PDB file of C-alpha atoms in Angstrom:
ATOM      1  CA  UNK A   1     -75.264  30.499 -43.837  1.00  0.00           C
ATOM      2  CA  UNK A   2     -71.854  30.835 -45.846  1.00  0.00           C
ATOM      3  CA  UNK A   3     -71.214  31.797 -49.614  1.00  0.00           C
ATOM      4  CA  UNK A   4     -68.640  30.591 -51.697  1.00  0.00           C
ATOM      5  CA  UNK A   5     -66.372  31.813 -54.694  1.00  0.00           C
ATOM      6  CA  UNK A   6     -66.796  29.552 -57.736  1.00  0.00           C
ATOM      7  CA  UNK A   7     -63.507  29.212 -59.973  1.00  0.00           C
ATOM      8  CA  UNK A   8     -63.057  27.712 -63.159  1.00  0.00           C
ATOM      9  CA  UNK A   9     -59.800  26.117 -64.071  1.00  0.00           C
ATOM     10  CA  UNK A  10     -59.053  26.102 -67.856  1.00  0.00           C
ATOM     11  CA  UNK A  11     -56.338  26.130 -70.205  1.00  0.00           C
ATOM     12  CA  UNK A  12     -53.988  26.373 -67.143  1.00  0.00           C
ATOM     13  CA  UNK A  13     -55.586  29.650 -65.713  1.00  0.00           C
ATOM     14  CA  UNK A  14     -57.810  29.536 -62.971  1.00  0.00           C
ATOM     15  CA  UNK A  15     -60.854  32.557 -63.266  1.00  0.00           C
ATOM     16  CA  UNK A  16     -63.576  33.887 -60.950  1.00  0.00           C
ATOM     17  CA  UNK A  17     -66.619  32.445 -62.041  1.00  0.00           C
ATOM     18  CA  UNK A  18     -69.436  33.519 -59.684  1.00  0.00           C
ATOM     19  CA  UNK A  19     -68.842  35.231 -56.423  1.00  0.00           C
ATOM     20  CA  UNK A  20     -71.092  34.038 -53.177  1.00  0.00           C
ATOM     21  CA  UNK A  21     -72.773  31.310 -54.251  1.00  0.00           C
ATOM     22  CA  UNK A  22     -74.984  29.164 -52.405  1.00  0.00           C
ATOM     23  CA  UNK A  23     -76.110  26.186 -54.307  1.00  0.00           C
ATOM     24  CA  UNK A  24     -74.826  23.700 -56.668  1.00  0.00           C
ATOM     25  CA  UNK A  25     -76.312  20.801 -58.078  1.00  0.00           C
ATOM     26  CA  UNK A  26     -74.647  18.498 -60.688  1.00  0.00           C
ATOM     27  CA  UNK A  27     -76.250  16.677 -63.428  1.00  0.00           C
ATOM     28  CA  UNK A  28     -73.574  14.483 -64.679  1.00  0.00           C
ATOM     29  CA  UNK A  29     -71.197  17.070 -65.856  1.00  0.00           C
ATOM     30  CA  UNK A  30     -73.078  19.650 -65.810  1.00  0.00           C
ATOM     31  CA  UNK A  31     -72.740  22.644 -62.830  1.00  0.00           C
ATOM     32  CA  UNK A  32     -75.892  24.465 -62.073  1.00  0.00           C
ATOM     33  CA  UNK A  33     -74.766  27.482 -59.399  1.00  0.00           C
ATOM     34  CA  UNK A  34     -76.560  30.214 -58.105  1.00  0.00           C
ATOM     35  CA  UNK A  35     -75.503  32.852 -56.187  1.00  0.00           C
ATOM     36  CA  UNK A  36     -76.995  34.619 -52.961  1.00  0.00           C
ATOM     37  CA  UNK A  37     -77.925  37.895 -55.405  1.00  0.00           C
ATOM     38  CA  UNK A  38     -79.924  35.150 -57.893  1.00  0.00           C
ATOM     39  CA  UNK A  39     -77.323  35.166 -60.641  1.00  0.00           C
ATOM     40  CA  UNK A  40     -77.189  31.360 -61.860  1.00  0.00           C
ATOM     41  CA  UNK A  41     -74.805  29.999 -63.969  1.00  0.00           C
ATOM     42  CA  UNK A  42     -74.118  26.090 -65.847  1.00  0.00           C
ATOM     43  CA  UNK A  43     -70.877  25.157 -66.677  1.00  0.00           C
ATOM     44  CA  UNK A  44     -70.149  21.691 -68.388  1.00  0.00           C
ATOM     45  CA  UNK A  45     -67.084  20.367 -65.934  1.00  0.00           C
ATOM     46  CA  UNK A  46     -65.641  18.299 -63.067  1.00  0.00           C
ATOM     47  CA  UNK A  47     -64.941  19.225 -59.325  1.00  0.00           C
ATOM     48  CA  UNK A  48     -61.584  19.811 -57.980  1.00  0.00           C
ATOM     49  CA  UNK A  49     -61.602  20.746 -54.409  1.00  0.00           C
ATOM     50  CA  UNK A  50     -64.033  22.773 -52.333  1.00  0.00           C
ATOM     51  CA  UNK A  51     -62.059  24.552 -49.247  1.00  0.00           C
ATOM     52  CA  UNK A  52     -64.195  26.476 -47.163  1.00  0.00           C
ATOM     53  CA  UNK A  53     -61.469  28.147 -44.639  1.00  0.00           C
ATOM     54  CA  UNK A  54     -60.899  29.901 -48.198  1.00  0.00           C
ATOM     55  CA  UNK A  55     -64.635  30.185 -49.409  1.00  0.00           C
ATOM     56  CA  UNK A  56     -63.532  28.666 -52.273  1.00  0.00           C
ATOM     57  CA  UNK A  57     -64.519  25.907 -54.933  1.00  0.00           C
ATOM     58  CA  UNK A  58     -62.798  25.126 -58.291  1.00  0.00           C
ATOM     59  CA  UNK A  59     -64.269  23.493 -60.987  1.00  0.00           C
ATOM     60  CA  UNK A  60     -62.857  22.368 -64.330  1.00  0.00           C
ATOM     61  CA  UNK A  61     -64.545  23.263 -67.643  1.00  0.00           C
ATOM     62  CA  UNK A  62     -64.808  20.220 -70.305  1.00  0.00           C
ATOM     63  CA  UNK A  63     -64.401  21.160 -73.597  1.00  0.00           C
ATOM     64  CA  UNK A  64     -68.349  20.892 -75.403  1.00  0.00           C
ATOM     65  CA  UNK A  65     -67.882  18.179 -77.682  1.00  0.00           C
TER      66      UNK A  65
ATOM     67  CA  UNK B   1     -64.521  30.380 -42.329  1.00  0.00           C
ATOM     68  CA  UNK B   2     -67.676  28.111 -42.188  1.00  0.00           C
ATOM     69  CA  UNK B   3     -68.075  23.954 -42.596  1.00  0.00           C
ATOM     70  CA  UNK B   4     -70.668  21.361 -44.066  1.00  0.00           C
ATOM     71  CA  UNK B   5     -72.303  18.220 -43.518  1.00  0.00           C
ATOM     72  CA  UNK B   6     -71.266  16.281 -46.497  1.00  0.00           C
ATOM     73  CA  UNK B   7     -74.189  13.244 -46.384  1.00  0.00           C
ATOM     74  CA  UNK B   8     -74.081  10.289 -48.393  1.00  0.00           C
ATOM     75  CA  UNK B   9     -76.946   8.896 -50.524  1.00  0.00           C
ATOM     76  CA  UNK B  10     -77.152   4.961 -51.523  1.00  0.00           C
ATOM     77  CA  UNK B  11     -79.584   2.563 -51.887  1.00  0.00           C
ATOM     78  CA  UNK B  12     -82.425   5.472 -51.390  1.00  0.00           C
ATOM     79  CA  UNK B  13     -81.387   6.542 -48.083  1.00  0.00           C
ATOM     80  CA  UNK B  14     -79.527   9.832 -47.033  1.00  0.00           C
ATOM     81  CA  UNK B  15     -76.872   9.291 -44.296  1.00  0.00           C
ATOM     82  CA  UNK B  16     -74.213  11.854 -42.659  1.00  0.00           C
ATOM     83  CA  UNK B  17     -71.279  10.825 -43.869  1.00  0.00           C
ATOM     84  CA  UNK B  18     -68.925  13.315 -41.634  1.00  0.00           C
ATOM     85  CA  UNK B  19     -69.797  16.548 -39.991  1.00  0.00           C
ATOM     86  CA  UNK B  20     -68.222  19.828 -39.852  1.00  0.00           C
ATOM     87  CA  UNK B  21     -66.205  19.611 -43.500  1.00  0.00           C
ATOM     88  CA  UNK B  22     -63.921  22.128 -44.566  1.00  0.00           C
ATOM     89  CA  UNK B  23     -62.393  20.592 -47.384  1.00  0.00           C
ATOM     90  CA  UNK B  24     -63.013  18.217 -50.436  1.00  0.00           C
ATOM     91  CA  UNK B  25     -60.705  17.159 -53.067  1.00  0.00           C
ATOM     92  CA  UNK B  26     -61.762  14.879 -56.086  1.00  0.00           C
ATOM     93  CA  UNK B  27     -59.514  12.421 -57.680  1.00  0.00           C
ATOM     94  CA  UNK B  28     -61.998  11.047 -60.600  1.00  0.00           C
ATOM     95  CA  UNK B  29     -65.061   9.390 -58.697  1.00  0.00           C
ATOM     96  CA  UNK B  30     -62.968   9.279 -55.311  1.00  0.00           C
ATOM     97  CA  UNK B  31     -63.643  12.066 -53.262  1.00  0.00           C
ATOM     98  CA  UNK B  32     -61.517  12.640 -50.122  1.00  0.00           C
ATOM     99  CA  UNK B  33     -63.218  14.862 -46.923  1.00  0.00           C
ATOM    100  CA  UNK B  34     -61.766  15.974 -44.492  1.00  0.00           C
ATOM    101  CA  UNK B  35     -63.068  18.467 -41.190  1.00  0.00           C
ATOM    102  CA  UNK B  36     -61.988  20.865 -38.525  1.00  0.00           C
ATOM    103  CA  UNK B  37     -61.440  18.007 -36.249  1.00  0.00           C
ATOM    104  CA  UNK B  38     -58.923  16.319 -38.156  1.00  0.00           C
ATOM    105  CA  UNK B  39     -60.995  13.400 -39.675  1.00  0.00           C
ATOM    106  CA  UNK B  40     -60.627  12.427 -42.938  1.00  0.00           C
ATOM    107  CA  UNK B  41     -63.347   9.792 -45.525  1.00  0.00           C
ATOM    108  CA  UNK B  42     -62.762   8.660 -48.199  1.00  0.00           C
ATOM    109  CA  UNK B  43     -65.852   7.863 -50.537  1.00  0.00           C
ATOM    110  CA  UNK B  44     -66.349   6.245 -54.073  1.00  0.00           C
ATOM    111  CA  UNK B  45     -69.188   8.233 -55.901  1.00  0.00           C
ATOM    112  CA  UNK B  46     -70.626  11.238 -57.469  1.00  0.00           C
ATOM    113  CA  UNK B  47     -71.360  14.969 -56.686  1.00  0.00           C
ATOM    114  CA  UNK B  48     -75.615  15.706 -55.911  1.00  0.00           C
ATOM    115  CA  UNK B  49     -75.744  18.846 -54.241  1.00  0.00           C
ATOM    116  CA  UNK B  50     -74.049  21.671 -52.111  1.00  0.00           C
ATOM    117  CA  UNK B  51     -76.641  23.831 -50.257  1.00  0.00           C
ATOM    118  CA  UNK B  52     -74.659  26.219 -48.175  1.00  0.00           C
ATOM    119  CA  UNK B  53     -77.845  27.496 -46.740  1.00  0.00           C
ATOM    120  CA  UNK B  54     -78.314  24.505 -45.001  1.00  0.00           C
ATOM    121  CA  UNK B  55     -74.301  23.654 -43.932  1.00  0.00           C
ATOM    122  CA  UNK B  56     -74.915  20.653 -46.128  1.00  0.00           C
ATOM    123  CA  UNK B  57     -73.097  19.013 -49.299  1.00  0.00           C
ATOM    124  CA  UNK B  58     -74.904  15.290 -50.547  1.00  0.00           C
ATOM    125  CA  UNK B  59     -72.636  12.642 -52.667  1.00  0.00           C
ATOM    126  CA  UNK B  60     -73.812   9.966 -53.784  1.00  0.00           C
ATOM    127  CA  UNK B  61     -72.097   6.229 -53.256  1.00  0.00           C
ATOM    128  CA  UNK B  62     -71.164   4.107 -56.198  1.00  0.00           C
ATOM    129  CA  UNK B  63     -70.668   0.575 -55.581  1.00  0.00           C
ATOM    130  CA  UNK B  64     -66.824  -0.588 -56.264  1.00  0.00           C
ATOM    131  CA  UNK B  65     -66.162  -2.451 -59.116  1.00  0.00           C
TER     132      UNK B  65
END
């Protein structure tokens, strides 16, 4: 088992946005993610890239309309 | 470091797409893979689910226009 950082690109900055997660499921552009210490968070978004030899995944937050 | 199975759903049925991914990058609905042994897919579709506990990541083919 492995754990990913979850970063959110917006506005030009890129943020931390939940440390060791596990799962994500997508619901059109919605991001459900939990984490291995059972903090979940949704973020309305898109995927960039996922590179595990950095344990890292990006997203990119969508404005709510 | 650690990798995933990135499977592909269509027509109902779950198939391994390529084993052993280390990194995805999205372009719209194209999503390029690519793992530790060099290989590289390219795949039309949609994000489903990354379970890390299980090594695996599902996408889900649309059909081309």
């Amino acid at each position: 088992m492995c754990e990913a950082n979850v970063y959110v690109e917006k506005d030009g900055h890129v943020d931390l946005l939940l440390e060791s997660v596990y799962l994500i499921e997508s619901e059109g552009d919605r991001w459900h993610l939990e984490n291995i210490f059972g903090e979940q968070k949704v973020l309305r978004g898109t995927f960039k890239v996922l590179a595990l030899s950095e344990d890292k995944i990006v997203l990119q937050e969508v404005e709510a309309d």
